[in-house]
């Protein structure tokens, strides 16, 4: 639906209220999703609409891909968003995407927010990330500058142990020419 340019911003509160009623009160999730999508079309960084879409699409297996995309959008805006990492872990495990689930769990672990089932999952998976994985390209492209200080603190607290934990795996994977 096309909205007149001068009224788009004025429509956001009305659309949001309508979507919330459809989603939370009337349980008409498909209709609510359509309205949340309109909100995102008008305001691409509307985090409440992205969170609602992620929630709606997480409940239906055929839309899990869309839910994952919404959670990634939310994490792009807030890399410390625990609920998105937790939901991504669940979605990835349901889709048998264990490497992705592992990464989501590692993020929760780094944030100190693992729940027992996530801890159990991590304990079953052998470590496999070599030291030096966080290069400058990764930092520049995936971690907002305002959040880097926290990440540096986390990495500094575990860095002295990473070589000990991963050295054997790295050496085993290196073959002599």
PDB file of C-alpha atoms in Angstrom:
ATOM      1  CA  UNK A   1       0.000   0.000   0.000  1.00  0.00           C
ATOM      2  CA  UNK A   2       1.306   3.442  -0.929  1.00  0.00           C
ATOM      3  CA  UNK A   3       1.044   6.105   1.712  1.00  0.00           C
ATOM      4  CA  UNK A   4       1.281   9.842   1.020  1.00  0.00           C
ATOM      5  CA  UNK A   5       4.817  10.948   1.916  1.00  0.00           C
ATOM      6  CA  UNK A   6       3.629  13.704   4.257  1.00  0.00           C
ATOM      7  CA  UNK A   7       1.509  11.324   6.386  1.00  0.00           C
ATOM      8  CA  UNK A   8       3.809   8.306   6.687  1.00  0.00           C
ATOM      9  CA  UNK A   9       5.334   9.266  10.024  1.00  0.00           C
ATOM     10  CA  UNK A  10       1.910  10.187  11.413  1.00  0.00           C
ATOM     11  CA  UNK A  11       0.577   6.741  10.500  1.00  0.00           C
ATOM     12  CA  UNK A  12       3.220   4.806  12.443  1.00  0.00           C
ATOM     13  CA  UNK A  13       1.547   4.989  15.890  1.00  0.00           C
ATOM     14  CA  UNK A  14      -1.818   4.022  14.384  1.00  0.00           C
ATOM     15  CA  UNK A  15      -0.370   1.128  12.417  1.00  0.00           C
ATOM     16  CA  UNK A  16       1.594  -0.042  15.440  1.00  0.00           C
ATOM     17  CA  UNK A  17      -1.495   0.010  17.655  1.00  0.00           C
ATOM     18  CA  UNK A  18      -3.501  -1.869  15.022  1.00  0.00           C
ATOM     19  CA  UNK A  19      -0.774  -4.502  14.622  1.00  0.00           C
ATOM     20  CA  UNK A  20      -0.451  -4.948  18.386  1.00  0.00           C
ATOM     21  CA  UNK A  21      -4.190  -5.484  18.787  1.00  0.00           C
ATOM     22  CA  UNK A  22      -4.266  -7.999  15.943  1.00  0.00           C
ATOM     23  CA  UNK A  23      -1.220  -9.838  17.268  1.00  0.00           C
ATOM     24  CA  UNK A  24      -1.653  -9.752  21.029  1.00  0.00           C
ATOM     25  CA  UNK A  25      -5.406  -9.525  21.562  1.00  0.00           C
ATOM     26  CA  UNK A  26      -7.069 -11.078  18.513  1.00  0.00           C
ATOM     27  CA  UNK A  27      -4.282 -13.588  17.711  1.00  0.00           C
ATOM     28  CA  UNK A  28      -4.531 -12.759  13.992  1.00  0.00           C
ATOM     29  CA  UNK A  29      -0.821 -13.138  13.420  1.00  0.00           C
ATOM     30  CA  UNK A  30      -0.788 -13.106   9.605  1.00  0.00           C
ATOM     31  CA  UNK A  31      -2.698  -9.828   9.476  1.00  0.00           C
ATOM     32  CA  UNK A  32      -0.501  -8.346  12.191  1.00  0.00           C
ATOM     33  CA  UNK A  33       2.617  -9.374  10.252  1.00  0.00           C
ATOM     34  CA  UNK A  34       1.347  -7.564   7.158  1.00  0.00           C
ATOM     35  CA  UNK A  35       0.935  -4.366   9.150  1.00  0.00           C
ATOM     36  CA  UNK A  36       4.325  -4.745  10.860  1.00  0.00           C
ATOM     37  CA  UNK A  37       5.837  -5.150   7.381  1.00  0.00           C
ATOM     38  CA  UNK A  38       4.181  -1.862   6.345  1.00  0.00           C
ATOM     39  CA  UNK A  39       5.705  -0.223   9.417  1.00  0.00           C
ATOM     40  CA  UNK A  40       9.147  -1.509   8.444  1.00  0.00           C
ATOM     41  CA  UNK A  41       8.565  -0.280   4.902  1.00  0.00           C
ATOM     42  CA  UNK A  42       7.862   3.205   6.253  1.00  0.00           C
ATOM     43  CA  UNK A  43      10.559   3.110   8.934  1.00  0.00           C
ATOM     44  CA  UNK A  44      13.200   0.424   8.194  1.00  0.00           C
ATOM     45  CA  UNK A  45      14.861   0.822  11.601  1.00  0.00           C
ATOM     46  CA  UNK A  46      11.639   0.430  13.631  1.00  0.00           C
ATOM     47  CA  UNK A  47      12.943  -2.099  16.135  1.00  0.00           C
ATOM     48  CA  UNK A  48       9.586  -2.832  17.749  1.00  0.00           C
ATOM     49  CA  UNK A  49       8.158  -3.879  14.384  1.00  0.00           C
ATOM     50  CA  UNK A  50      11.213  -6.032  13.609  1.00  0.00           C
ATOM     51  CA  UNK A  51      10.933  -7.691  17.041  1.00  0.00           C
ATOM     52  CA  UNK A  52       7.234  -8.382  16.516  1.00  0.00           C
ATOM     53  CA  UNK A  53       7.892  -9.879  13.069  1.00  0.00           C
ATOM     54  CA  UNK A  54      10.639 -12.061  14.516  1.00  0.00           C
ATOM     55  CA  UNK A  55       8.237 -13.262  17.195  1.00  0.00           C
ATOM     56  CA  UNK A  56       5.390 -13.975  14.775  1.00  0.00           C
ATOM     57  CA  UNK A  57       7.573 -15.760  12.239  1.00  0.00           C
ATOM     58  CA  UNK A  58       9.357 -17.835  14.892  1.00  0.00           C
ATOM     59  CA  UNK A  59       6.092 -19.627  15.605  1.00  0.00           C
ATOM     60  CA  UNK A  60       5.688 -21.113  12.128  1.00  0.00           C
ATOM     61  CA  UNK A  61       8.254 -23.475  10.664  1.00  0.00           C
ATOM     62  CA  UNK A  62       7.673 -22.240   7.107  1.00  0.00           C
ATOM     63  CA  UNK A  63       8.661 -18.685   8.133  1.00  0.00           C
ATOM     64  CA  UNK A  64      11.687 -19.500  10.296  1.00  0.00           C
ATOM     65  CA  UNK A  65      13.981 -18.032   7.620  1.00  0.00           C
ATOM     66  CA  UNK A  66      12.177 -14.704   7.910  1.00  0.00           C
ATOM     67  CA  UNK A  67      12.408 -14.885  11.713  1.00  0.00           C
ATOM     68  CA  UNK A  68      16.148 -15.450  11.486  1.00  0.00           C
ATOM     69  CA  UNK A  69      16.501 -12.445   9.175  1.00  0.00           C
ATOM     70  CA  UNK A  70      14.551 -10.252  11.604  1.00  0.00           C
ATOM     71  CA  UNK A  71      16.703 -11.353  14.539  1.00  0.00           C
ATOM     72  CA  UNK A  72      19.834 -10.557  12.537  1.00  0.00           C
ATOM     73  CA  UNK A  73      18.448  -7.076  11.823  1.00  0.00           C
ATOM     74  CA  UNK A  74      17.826  -6.627  15.547  1.00  0.00           C
ATOM     75  CA  UNK A  75      21.355  -7.793  16.383  1.00  0.00           C
ATOM     76  CA  UNK A  76      22.798  -5.409  13.826  1.00  0.00           C
ATOM     77  CA  UNK A  77      21.179  -2.578  15.774  1.00  0.00           C
ATOM     78  CA  UNK A  78      21.946  -4.046  19.213  1.00  0.00           C
ATOM     79  CA  UNK A  79      24.731  -6.677  19.250  1.00  0.00           C
ATOM     80  CA  UNK A  80      24.099  -7.338  22.949  1.00  0.00           C
ATOM     81  CA  UNK A  81      20.437  -8.335  22.479  1.00  0.00           C
ATOM     82  CA  UNK A  82      20.294 -11.591  24.442  1.00  0.00           C
ATOM     83  CA  UNK A  83      16.748 -12.537  23.421  1.00  0.00           C
ATOM     84  CA  UNK A  84      17.702 -12.593  19.724  1.00  0.00           C
ATOM     85  CA  UNK A  85      20.740 -14.816  20.331  1.00  0.00           C
ATOM     86  CA  UNK A  86      18.567 -17.139  22.388  1.00  0.00           C
ATOM     87  CA  UNK A  87      15.835 -17.312  19.725  1.00  0.00           C
ATOM     88  CA  UNK A  88      18.411 -17.769  16.938  1.00  0.00           C
ATOM     89  CA  UNK A  89      19.907 -20.693  18.843  1.00  0.00           C
ATOM     90  CA  UNK A  90      16.465 -22.308  19.055  1.00  0.00           C
ATOM     91  CA  UNK A  91      15.678 -21.684  15.373  1.00  0.00           C
ATOM     92  CA  UNK A  92      19.070 -22.927  14.193  1.00  0.00           C
ATOM     93  CA  UNK A  93      18.793 -26.103  16.272  1.00  0.00           C
ATOM     94  CA  UNK A  94      15.318 -26.799  14.881  1.00  0.00           C
ATOM     95  CA  UNK A  95      16.739 -26.380  11.359  1.00  0.00           C
ATOM     96  CA  UNK A  96      19.748 -28.609  12.169  1.00  0.00           C
ATOM     97  CA  UNK A  97      22.094 -25.676  11.532  1.00  0.00           C
ATOM     98  CA  UNK A  98      24.424 -26.641  14.366  1.00  0.00           C
ATOM     99  CA  UNK A  99      27.324 -24.352  13.392  1.00  0.00           C
ATOM    100  CA  UNK A 100      25.025 -21.336  13.504  1.00  0.00           C
ATOM    101  CA  UNK A 101      23.513 -22.496  16.806  1.00  0.00           C
ATOM    102  CA  UNK A 102      27.030 -22.905  18.180  1.00  0.00           C
ATOM    103  CA  UNK A 103      27.903 -19.306  17.274  1.00  0.00           C
ATOM    104  CA  UNK A 104      24.692 -17.992  18.875  1.00  0.00           C
ATOM    105  CA  UNK A 105      25.425 -19.963  22.038  1.00  0.00           C
ATOM    106  CA  UNK A 106      28.993 -18.671  22.088  1.00  0.00           C
ATOM    107  CA  UNK A 107      27.623 -15.124  21.969  1.00  0.00           C
ATOM    108  CA  UNK A 108      25.356 -15.905  24.922  1.00  0.00           C
ATOM    109  CA  UNK A 109      28.320 -17.439  26.710  1.00  0.00           C
ATOM    110  CA  UNK A 110      30.439 -14.328  26.081  1.00  0.00           C
ATOM    111  CA  UNK A 111      27.612 -12.211  27.474  1.00  0.00           C
ATOM    112  CA  UNK A 112      27.359 -14.476  30.520  1.00  0.00           C
ATOM    113  CA  UNK A 113      23.732 -15.323  29.772  1.00  0.00           C
ATOM    114  CA  UNK A 114      23.707 -19.065  28.986  1.00  0.00           C
ATOM    115  CA  UNK A 115      20.769 -21.130  30.177  1.00  0.00           C
ATOM    116  CA  UNK A 116      21.311 -24.794  31.143  1.00  0.00           C
ATOM    117  CA  UNK A 117      20.132 -26.248  27.774  1.00  0.00           C
ATOM    118  CA  UNK A 118      22.486 -23.891  25.899  1.00  0.00           C
ATOM    119  CA  UNK A 119      25.337 -24.757  28.262  1.00  0.00           C
ATOM    120  CA  UNK A 120      24.645 -28.440  27.645  1.00  0.00           C
ATOM    121  CA  UNK A 121      24.732 -27.884  23.880  1.00  0.00           C
ATOM    122  CA  UNK A 122      28.093 -26.093  24.098  1.00  0.00           C
ATOM    123  CA  UNK A 123      29.538 -28.853  26.263  1.00  0.00           C
ATOM    124  CA  UNK A 124      28.635 -31.432  23.598  1.00  0.00           C
ATOM    125  CA  UNK A 125      30.392 -29.496  20.819  1.00  0.00           C
ATOM    126  CA  UNK A 126      34.200 -29.531  20.769  1.00  0.00           C
ATOM    127  CA  UNK A 127      35.825 -26.090  20.507  1.00  0.00           C
ATOM    128  CA  UNK A 128      36.972 -25.222  16.992  1.00  0.00           C
ATOM    129  CA  UNK A 129      37.600 -21.515  16.666  1.00  0.00           C
ATOM    130  CA  UNK A 130      41.317 -20.663  16.397  1.00  0.00           C
ATOM    131  CA  UNK A 131      42.815 -17.609  18.061  1.00  0.00           C
ATOM    132  CA  UNK A 132      42.870 -14.584  15.799  1.00  0.00           C
ATOM    133  CA  UNK A 133      39.341 -15.089  14.427  1.00  0.00           C
ATOM    134  CA  UNK A 134      38.408 -11.526  15.291  1.00  0.00           C
ATOM    135  CA  UNK A 135      40.387  -9.662  12.640  1.00  0.00           C
ATOM    136  CA  UNK A 136      40.016  -6.002  11.678  1.00  0.00           C
ATOM    137  CA  UNK A 137      37.712  -6.789   8.728  1.00  0.00           C
ATOM    138  CA  UNK A 138      35.283  -8.596  11.042  1.00  0.00           C
ATOM    139  CA  UNK A 139      35.386  -5.731  13.512  1.00  0.00           C
ATOM    140  CA  UNK A 140      34.797  -3.098  10.819  1.00  0.00           C
ATOM    141  CA  UNK A 141      31.931  -4.964   9.158  1.00  0.00           C
ATOM    142  CA  UNK A 142      30.035  -6.591  12.000  1.00  0.00           C
ATOM    143  CA  UNK A 143      30.620  -4.751  15.258  1.00  0.00           C
ATOM    144  CA  UNK A 144      29.505  -1.184  15.747  1.00  0.00           C
ATOM    145  CA  UNK A 145      32.223   1.134  16.980  1.00  0.00           C
ATOM    146  CA  UNK A 146      30.202   2.051  20.067  1.00  0.00           C
ATOM    147  CA  UNK A 147      30.101  -1.631  21.135  1.00  0.00           C
ATOM    148  CA  UNK A 148      33.765  -2.484  20.529  1.00  0.00           C
ATOM    149  CA  UNK A 149      34.955  -1.489  23.989  1.00  0.00           C
ATOM    150  CA  UNK A 150      32.747  -4.143  25.586  1.00  0.00           C
ATOM    151  CA  UNK A 151      33.935  -6.744  23.100  1.00  0.00           C
ATOM    152  CA  UNK A 152      37.586  -5.829  23.713  1.00  0.00           C
ATOM    153  CA  UNK A 153      37.013  -6.309  27.439  1.00  0.00           C
ATOM    154  CA  UNK A 154      35.403  -9.710  26.885  1.00  0.00           C
ATOM    155  CA  UNK A 155      38.149 -10.854  24.516  1.00  0.00           C
ATOM    156  CA  UNK A 156      40.900  -9.542  26.808  1.00  0.00           C
ATOM    157  CA  UNK A 157      39.509 -11.591  29.674  1.00  0.00           C
ATOM    158  CA  UNK A 158      39.615 -14.854  27.693  1.00  0.00           C
ATOM    159  CA  UNK A 159      42.479 -14.218  25.245  1.00  0.00           C
ATOM    160  CA  UNK A 160      45.188 -15.739  27.425  1.00  0.00           C
ATOM    161  CA  UNK A 161      43.281 -19.024  27.369  1.00  0.00           C
ATOM    162  CA  UNK A 162      42.323 -19.236  23.698  1.00  0.00           C
ATOM    163  CA  UNK A 163      45.729 -20.391  22.447  1.00  0.00           C
ATOM    164  CA  UNK A 164      45.824 -23.101  25.113  1.00  0.00           C
ATOM    165  CA  UNK A 165      42.322 -24.276  24.240  1.00  0.00           C
ATOM    166  CA  UNK A 166      42.705 -24.219  20.463  1.00  0.00           C
ATOM    167  CA  UNK A 167      46.434 -24.748  19.834  1.00  0.00           C
ATOM    168  CA  UNK A 168      46.194 -28.523  19.485  1.00  0.00           C
ATOM    169  CA  UNK A 169      43.341 -28.331  16.973  1.00  0.00           C
ATOM    170  CA  UNK A 170      45.162 -25.694  14.911  1.00  0.00           C
ATOM    171  CA  UNK A 171      48.399 -27.705  14.864  1.00  0.00           C
ATOM    172  CA  UNK A 172      46.534 -30.894  13.917  1.00  0.00           C
ATOM    173  CA  UNK A 173      44.925 -29.133  10.960  1.00  0.00           C
ATOM    174  CA  UNK A 174      48.231 -27.809   9.581  1.00  0.00           C
ATOM    175  CA  UNK A 175      49.851 -30.233   7.156  1.00  0.00           C
ATOM    176  CA  UNK A 176      53.495 -30.197   6.158  1.00  0.00           C
ATOM    177  CA  UNK A 177      54.109 -29.504   2.450  1.00  0.00           C
TER     178      UNK A 177
END
